[in-house]
């Protein structure tokens, strides 16, 4: 089988990892916490997308993405406001925060299992099984949409953070609490808004990933690989997360043939640990 | 030549963070049993200098000598063992402990019980522990907080937290104490108490380096003052010399042209 | 320094009050240990079986509590070390026919060695170390599942040998329980001792503020390695008992979900509290038995319990109990 | 008159006595009722419950079975604890259960120790009956049988010369693959290659590319339906076309949903296929299920139903021979010969394995169609 085709699918999966990894990084920067529930928010987003498709079959797929993202973002906002902020305000330790987000992840995945059932769900839309031709290669029809969404979201985030008051405020709140308070930014709001934004991006990734595979309550485990991507590219850096995601996506697809598939999961983590030992702040990390 | 009573020497110590030079060729000598001030505007590199001396940050180039021995690459805990101890700009305590426990952590190196002893020894552990506790009490008494020994440190006022941190540092029985902005957040009465306490300790042989913003406090207490700006030393001398140094005045209050007015401002700050 | 007689008298009283916390810990120890010994043995039957499971997970949770709750070194792969202990012990018993006391020690030592290996990763800064412990757990699980020649692979190990201690064959549930309860009592007691005094204070200092701990001369990297190794060794000892409870050994008993369960145990019981770890283990093992009709909600309930206990009772069940008794004491005054 | 009176009195007395002697026999059921493997447990439980209704309506005379279900979440520790509780507290006379191999493997050690007969509807791992455990039997064939029948069918019925094996790397996939490999060698079916993949994998393109370059006659998968679905889907996307054998996944709706149109033409061996059993028992079951749930029963529902009946049948025979006890139930389970079950005639062999027809099926027009019933 040819290399370019594999590269394409690696790229597509890599985009999904990237989007989830961007969510990790945003939350880490804004709230200083590693959100172990990020993968589960992606899963919830994918299920929300499923429900939207079922209840409004006429809605075009590209509109499902923003709707699901908005709904999941609201869920993220509520989680941040109700569960995370009190802990952050109290100055809780990293250990505590990690455990808290793990707990939220358990609630989300098992809650989803009760709502949507234990069996995997497949988006009942033609897109799930359609292919298109790129050059001489057949590829799933959702790939271009993934690439496009990825570009739109990254450009959008860049504009948000550099051009808009909200984005500047969020950045200020993340980097320098004093400046932020001078700007009149409420840190609580800024944290929750960043978390909501990250949840929305995760949901978009989930909805776009669903047609490639299926949606199930244990889909959040994919988030752990996305976390490795974020770490690989340097946690907290959005370009780093994008690159980390693509590296893991392509590496997994190409590496699958080269190395033993029995130890695939181990290799991802050994790679991450190895890179961190050589370069403790990740590929895109600055020293110190 | 180093004079015999110099306890701490920094030779062209430099620390870079990426492209930024936080401390640039910092050299200074601190005399034994004196109070040495390290001042400068915000971001001058004073706290980084403390991190370098205490070992929490590694030196890029240069050398740090303590009692004539190079400690440049020594682990922070080893520096404490040899007699260098510090406090932090905002007090770093152990928030779930009581006041007595926090100060007792300062006795860590003076307690000979190890991991196994802690689990298996009966008599020695009890004796060592009693020594630790009574020593911790002595240092609490020095800062006047003995009455609050059972209080959780989380419940203390900001000023008391400072005092607990000082007691904890003193409990390590250092010969050199680095105090980072020890008066910030204290009221005038507390500041005066701390001043007396420090003078008293110096009289008993302790050497102190102060990073400080309160000019009155610094000028009144220090024998010698080093002034930093943008990572480099811009002046070094007695309080009087510093107060009249045009570079210092410029650094604190803008351009050298305004020298006269600035000097007055510096003086008036002293009078506050 | 001069002291008046009155002052020195008050100091002695103070010394008594400072050690009162230690005394309370031993009172709680006595209560927990007596419940632990009396309830399963007197109820017998299935309660004894539950007691066996609780004791194993309580030992493991004590190890995790020492690492996470006391010294703040979060491990997301704790079950892997139980697995290392379980396989070490059973394989040594089966292949070399070594007595259980030897294999139990070997289980602790092997898990300690693996823990020491993982502890080398503390070079990675905080967040990265946490995710590395997760990776470590995954790697161990995959090795247990795939190294078929040694571990029997995913099919598991059957025919678990009977425990024999200096000639005595431990064949009954009661006998096994006595072994486990002795181990638990011993480890709990040693950890209470450890948590008092210098070393315990140093661990707590590291957990609460690492920079400050270094500033008073605590050798932080060495202590972090020590506590990680210790916690993992205890997990290995707990793991050595697990195959004797289940009479079967499979890598599936040491997955990420099991690690997560251990974390929920110490959090629900109260982060940093040794009795809390035991209470947490008991709650997580016994409660589902009474809620069997709601089995499908079990993990959801655990998740909710975790989040709720972190938000509402940051110090867990043990912390709430302690706060309650403190309030009572104050009222009594 | 008097005689008649005595007769009536005697009948009354007898019926009173027998109703006083009528017993509720507690029987445990365990399987994954929650979590990712929940379908296996909950569907076989549903089948067992329908059987239970019929059994309690007089199959055992006045005796009844009280079913005590428990969730093992597919974890060995939870399974062992759940079964231990049934035995210690509920005092069950038998345990029906074991849907996943890990859960069953842990549970049989408990039932063996307590000397309680256990009958599994679904567990296939051949190691389970290799241990010579006299208290464990199953109505599902062992993985060895599944694999060997498949190899023979490929070689003889389909004329396949070479295959490529894809294996889920756990104790479901590995024993099946090993047995298949052995049989293939024996009958001269060439093995072009074998790849074991992690149960968490979702991206099979690299694997499939390797497989395709080997050009086998058939691709044989020993894995779960989710992976089967994704492989079929990704093969279609890569425009690779090989005859694909997916095992019991073929009977699962979600497999067809995930694979989409590419599921068409895949083969699989089922535990049971509704409509494939032409006996009275087979037809009656499908009809009853249709009346109740307005759909045909799944393979797991059929297996749960039959497991319950095999147990009840053994209890009936035990009662006829003098009394129901754990020991007699065990003996009679192992005496089961050509029991006419809904999933076909069932015989329990002396090692606890079962003999039963296995339907080989193909997906045609989105429907599972019987290819051959392997006896």
XYZ file of N, CA, C and O in Angstrom, chain D residues 239-333:
380
model
N -10.070 0.791 -0.526
C -10.421 0.016 -1.710
C -9.608 -1.270 -1.802
O -9.081 -1.627 -2.859
N -9.512 -1.946 -0.653
C -8.946 -3.288 -0.631
C -10.125 -4.238 -0.596
O -11.060 -4.011 0.169
N -10.090 -5.279 -1.387
C -11.209 -6.232 -1.327
C -10.681 -7.640 -1.153
O -9.980 -8.153 -2.022
N -10.948 -8.197 0.027
C -10.632 -9.601 0.263
C -11.812 -10.195 0.992
O -12.471 -9.497 1.764
N -12.095 -11.465 0.782
C -13.143 -12.089 1.594
C -12.722 -12.008 3.067
O -11.575 -12.289 3.405
N -13.663 -11.579 3.911
C -13.321 -11.223 5.293
C -14.171 -12.072 6.228
O -15.392 -12.065 6.150
N -13.509 -12.786 7.140
C -14.214 -13.587 8.134
C -14.111 -12.879 9.481
O -13.013 -12.549 9.930
N -15.242 -12.610 10.125
C -15.221 -11.771 11.331
C -15.702 -12.482 12.589
O -15.897 -11.842 13.620
N -15.915 -13.787 12.528
C -16.365 -14.500 13.722
C -17.768 -14.091 14.124
O -18.588 -13.735 13.272
N -18.062 -14.103 15.416
C -19.442 -13.881 15.870
C -19.879 -12.428 15.686
O -21.044 -12.109 15.882
N -18.949 -11.532 15.311
C -19.318 -10.134 15.102
C -20.419 -9.983 14.070
O -21.214 -9.053 14.124
N -20.487 -10.942 13.148
C -21.430 -10.808 12.033
C -22.871 -10.721 12.524
O -23.722 -10.103 11.884
N -23.144 -11.287 13.684
C -24.508 -11.277 14.180
C -24.862 -10.044 14.998
O -25.941 -9.964 15.562
N -23.975 -9.086 15.075
C -24.208 -7.927 15.941
C -24.544 -6.708 15.092
O -23.812 -6.362 14.156
N -25.658 -6.058 15.425
C -26.113 -4.902 14.648
C -25.037 -3.837 14.518
O -24.835 -3.256 13.467
N -24.348 -3.567 15.653
C -23.366 -2.487 15.645
C -22.235 -2.771 14.661
O -21.653 -1.849 14.110
N -21.925 -4.044 14.454
C -20.891 -4.361 13.468
C -21.322 -3.843 12.109
O -20.564 -3.189 11.398
N -22.578 -4.122 11.773
C -23.065 -3.711 10.447
C -23.155 -2.198 10.349
O -22.899 -1.612 9.319
N -23.505 -1.554 11.474
C -23.576 -0.087 11.437
C -22.198 0.521 11.231
O -22.019 1.459 10.459
N -21.210 0.025 11.987
C -19.871 0.605 11.893
C -19.275 0.344 10.519
O -18.713 1.233 9.885
N -19.429 -0.889 10.037
C -18.833 -1.232 8.756
C -19.574 -0.575 7.596
O -18.987 -0.273 6.569
N -20.888 -0.341 7.772
C -21.679 0.252 6.696
C -21.804 -0.708 5.528
O -21.835 -1.933 5.718
N -21.859 -0.164 4.317
C -22.060 -1.022 3.145
C -20.960 -2.081 2.999
O -21.185 -3.133 2.420
N -19.777 -1.790 3.580
C -18.667 -2.725 3.389
C -18.837 -4.020 4.166
O -18.061 -4.948 3.987
N -19.846 -4.069 5.052
C -20.096 -5.321 5.778
C -20.612 -6.395 4.831
O -20.493 -7.581 5.112
N -21.183 -5.961 3.736
C -21.772 -6.892 2.762
C -20.754 -7.947 2.329
O -19.620 -7.626 1.965
N -21.180 -9.201 2.394
C -20.297 -10.267 1.910
C -19.315 -10.803 2.917
O -18.553 -11.698 2.601
N -19.307 -10.243 4.140
C -18.392 -10.813 5.130
C -18.985 -12.090 5.705
O -20.196 -12.284 5.696
N -18.102 -12.940 6.196
C -18.508 -14.221 6.766
C -18.320 -14.208 8.273
O -17.504 -13.443 8.792
N -19.052 -15.087 8.922
C -18.835 -15.187 10.356
C -19.472 -16.443 10.918
O -20.416 -17.000 10.346
N -18.933 -16.882 12.028
C -19.468 -18.054 12.720
C -20.178 -17.546 13.970
O -19.604 -16.811 14.751
N -21.442 -17.937 14.097
C -22.235 -17.407 15.209
C -22.409 -18.453 16.297
O -22.370 -19.650 16.030
N -22.661 -17.965 17.517
C -23.109 -18.874 18.564
C -24.428 -19.498 18.129
O -24.676 -20.664 18.278
N -25.251 -18.640 17.592
C -26.612 -19.052 17.275
C -27.193 -18.044 16.305
O -26.934 -16.841 16.419
N -27.946 -18.546 15.345
C -28.609 -17.649 14.405
C -30.084 -17.981 14.405
O -30.475 -19.117 14.092
N -30.890 -16.998 14.780
C -32.329 -17.219 14.836
C -32.811 -17.663 13.460
O -32.479 -17.047 12.448
N -33.580 -18.753 13.439
C -34.106 -19.241 12.162
C -33.275 -20.357 11.564
O -33.702 -21.011 10.611
N -32.096 -20.566 12.129
C -31.244 -21.613 11.554
C -31.549 -22.981 12.147
O -31.116 -23.992 11.623
N -32.260 -22.984 13.262
C -32.534 -24.245 13.935
C -33.956 -24.675 13.590
O -34.929 -24.010 13.948
N -34.059 -25.790 12.888
C -35.357 -26.195 12.357
C -36.152 -27.072 13.317
O -37.210 -27.557 12.978
N -35.636 -27.301 14.522
C -36.359 -28.149 15.468
C -37.521 -27.378 16.074
O -37.618 -26.156 15.932
N -38.415 -28.086 16.777
C -39.562 -27.447 17.434
C -39.092 -26.417 18.440
O -39.589 -25.297 18.499
N -38.091 -26.845 19.253
C -37.601 -25.942 20.289
C -37.040 -24.664 19.656
O -37.280 -23.559 20.135
N -36.330 -24.840 18.560
C -35.744 -23.693 17.867
C -36.805 -22.748 17.358
O -36.718 -21.522 17.531
N -37.834 -23.289 16.738
C -38.883 -22.443 16.155
C -39.716 -21.765 17.233
O -40.077 -20.591 17.122
N -40.012 -22.537 18.282
C -40.868 -22.005 19.353
C -40.207 -20.792 20.016
O -40.848 -19.783 20.300
N -38.893 -20.907 20.230
C -38.164 -19.823 20.895
C -38.223 -18.536 20.067
O -38.562 -17.463 20.572
N -37.939 -18.648 18.779
C -37.945 -17.455 17.918
C -39.336 -16.840 17.894
O -39.510 -15.619 17.983
N -40.332 -17.711 17.826
C -41.715 -17.220 17.777
C -42.079 -16.475 19.066
O -42.625 -15.376 19.036
N -41.730 -17.080 20.196
C -42.022 -16.445 21.491
C -41.313 -15.098 21.612
O -41.856 -14.122 22.107
N -40.067 -15.085 21.193
C -39.269 -13.858 21.303
C -39.883 -12.751 20.435
O -39.994 -11.603 20.841
N -40.334 -13.181 19.246
C -40.965 -12.226 18.347
C -42.233 -11.639 18.939
O -42.496 -10.439 18.829
N -43.008 -12.500 19.567
C -44.247 -12.024 20.189
C -43.943 -11.024 21.294
O -44.615 -10.012 21.433
N -42.916 -11.327 22.080
C -42.599 -10.501 23.232
C -41.913 -9.188 22.829
O -42.278 -8.107 23.260
N -40.908 -9.313 21.976
C -40.067 -8.130 21.706
C -40.161 -7.611 20.271
O -39.496 -6.631 19.931
N -40.956 -8.246 19.450
C -41.157 -7.825 18.058
C -39.868 -7.747 17.272
O -39.664 -6.848 16.460
N -38.971 -8.650 17.558
C -37.758 -8.791 16.744
C -37.212 -10.198 16.965
O -37.631 -10.881 17.901
N -36.257 -10.594 16.119
C -35.677 -11.921 16.331
C -34.639 -11.817 17.437
O -34.022 -10.765 17.630
N -34.430 -12.922 18.161
C -33.450 -12.882 19.249
C -32.017 -12.843 18.708
O -31.750 -13.358 17.626
N -31.132 -12.219 19.497
C -29.722 -12.201 19.122
C -29.071 -13.495 19.560
O -29.670 -14.301 20.284
N -27.815 -13.700 19.125
C -27.125 -14.941 19.484
C -26.948 -15.052 20.999
O -27.078 -16.135 21.563
N -26.682 -13.921 21.682
C -26.447 -13.982 23.132
C -27.738 -14.277 23.874
O -27.747 -14.965 24.888
N -28.844 -13.718 23.371
C -30.136 -13.994 23.996
C -30.468 -15.482 23.881
O -30.920 -16.119 24.837
N -30.184 -16.030 22.712
C -30.428 -17.462 22.514
C -29.583 -18.302 23.463
O -30.060 -19.278 24.053
N -28.306 -17.919 23.622
C -27.415 -18.706 24.474
C -27.822 -18.609 25.944
O -27.778 -19.591 26.684
N -28.243 -17.418 26.376
C -28.698 -17.249 27.753
C -29.917 -18.109 28.031
O -30.043 -18.750 29.077
N -30.820 -18.116 27.049
C -32.060 -18.897 27.138
C -31.730 -20.377 27.308
O -32.231 -21.052 28.202
N -30.834 -20.864 26.467
C -30.513 -22.287 26.508
C -29.728 -22.681 27.762
O -29.933 -23.765 28.301
N -28.847 -21.805 28.211
C -28.071 -22.117 29.411
C -29.023 -22.366 30.577
O -28.880 -23.316 31.345
N -30.038 -21.511 30.679
C -31.009 -21.644 31.753
C -31.747 -22.978 31.633
O -31.992 -23.671 32.619
N -32.096 -23.327 30.389
C -32.845 -24.575 30.180
C -31.998 -25.801 30.441
O -32.472 -26.787 30.992
N -30.730 -25.762 30.034
C -29.859 -26.920 30.284
C -29.751 -27.155 31.788
O -29.820 -28.284 32.269
N -29.644 -26.054 32.522
C -29.572 -26.172 33.978
C -30.874 -26.739 34.533
O -30.877 -27.669 35.353
N -32.007 -26.180 34.062
C -33.304 -26.622 34.571
C -33.532 -28.095 34.254
O -34.057 -28.858 35.072
N -33.098 -28.477 33.048
C -33.242 -29.874 32.634
C -32.441 -30.796 33.570
O -32.923 -31.839 33.996
N -31.238 -30.354 33.891
C -30.418 -31.145 34.806
C -31.069 -31.234 36.176
O -31.089 -32.290 36.820
N -31.673 -30.124 36.615
C -32.330 -30.119 37.928
C -33.539 -31.041 37.918
O -33.827 -31.748 38.886
N -34.258 -31.046 36.781
C -35.441 -31.888 36.652
C -35.040 -33.353 36.776
O -35.653 -34.131 37.510
N -33.960 -33.718 36.075
C -33.506 -35.105 36.125
C -32.980 -35.453 37.523
O -33.209 -36.543 38.026
N -32.317 -34.489 38.121
C -31.792 -34.727 39.475
C -32.938 -34.971 40.437
O -32.893 -35.877 41.281
N -33.990 -34.157 40.305
C -35.156 -34.307 41.184
C -35.791 -35.688 40.986
O -36.167 -36.354 41.950
N -35.873 -36.105 39.719
C -36.480 -37.402 39.416
C -35.660 -38.529 40.007
O -36.190 -39.555 40.417
N -34.359 -38.313 40.071
C -33.503 -39.391 40.584
C -33.380 -39.369 42.098
O -32.661 -40.178 42.666
N -33.979 -38.407 42.741
C -33.949 -38.489 44.190
C -33.647 -37.206 44.911
O -33.740 -37.119 46.113
N -33.304 -36.164 44.248
C -33.153 -34.916 44.988
C -32.193 -33.946 44.319
O -31.243 -34.357 43.653
N -32.524 -32.691 44.507
C -31.708 -31.643 43.906
C -30.664 -31.189 44.909
O -30.999 -30.719 46.003
N -29.417 -31.363 44.540
C -28.345 -30.816 45.365
C -27.267 -30.322 44.408
O -27.336 -30.571 43.202
N -26.301 -29.636 44.954
C -25.235 -29.129 44.098
C -24.578 -30.281 43.359
O -24.297 -30.205 42.168
N -24.339 -31.339 44.109
C -23.666 -32.494 43.518
C -24.514 -33.123 42.410
O -24.015 -33.377 41.316
N -25.805 -33.331 42.673
C -26.627 -34.002 41.657
C -26.829 -33.075 40.449
O -26.877 -33.559 39.319
N -26.961 -31.796 40.699
C -27.094 -30.891 39.553
C -25.852 -31.003 38.677
O -25.918 -31.103 37.450
N -24.686 -30.982 39.325
C -23.439 -31.102 38.574
C -23.429 -32.383 37.742
O -23.166 -32.368 36.552
N -23.784 -33.485 38.415
C -23.757 -34.767 37.712
C -24.669 -34.735 36.500
O -24.307 -35.205 35.421
N -25.868 -34.186 36.685
C -26.832 -34.200 35.581
C -26.455 -33.226 34.474
O -26.761 -33.454 33.316
N -25.816 -32.107 34.834
C -25.349 -31.189 33.771
C -24.386 -31.946 32.871
O -24.475 -31.911 31.644
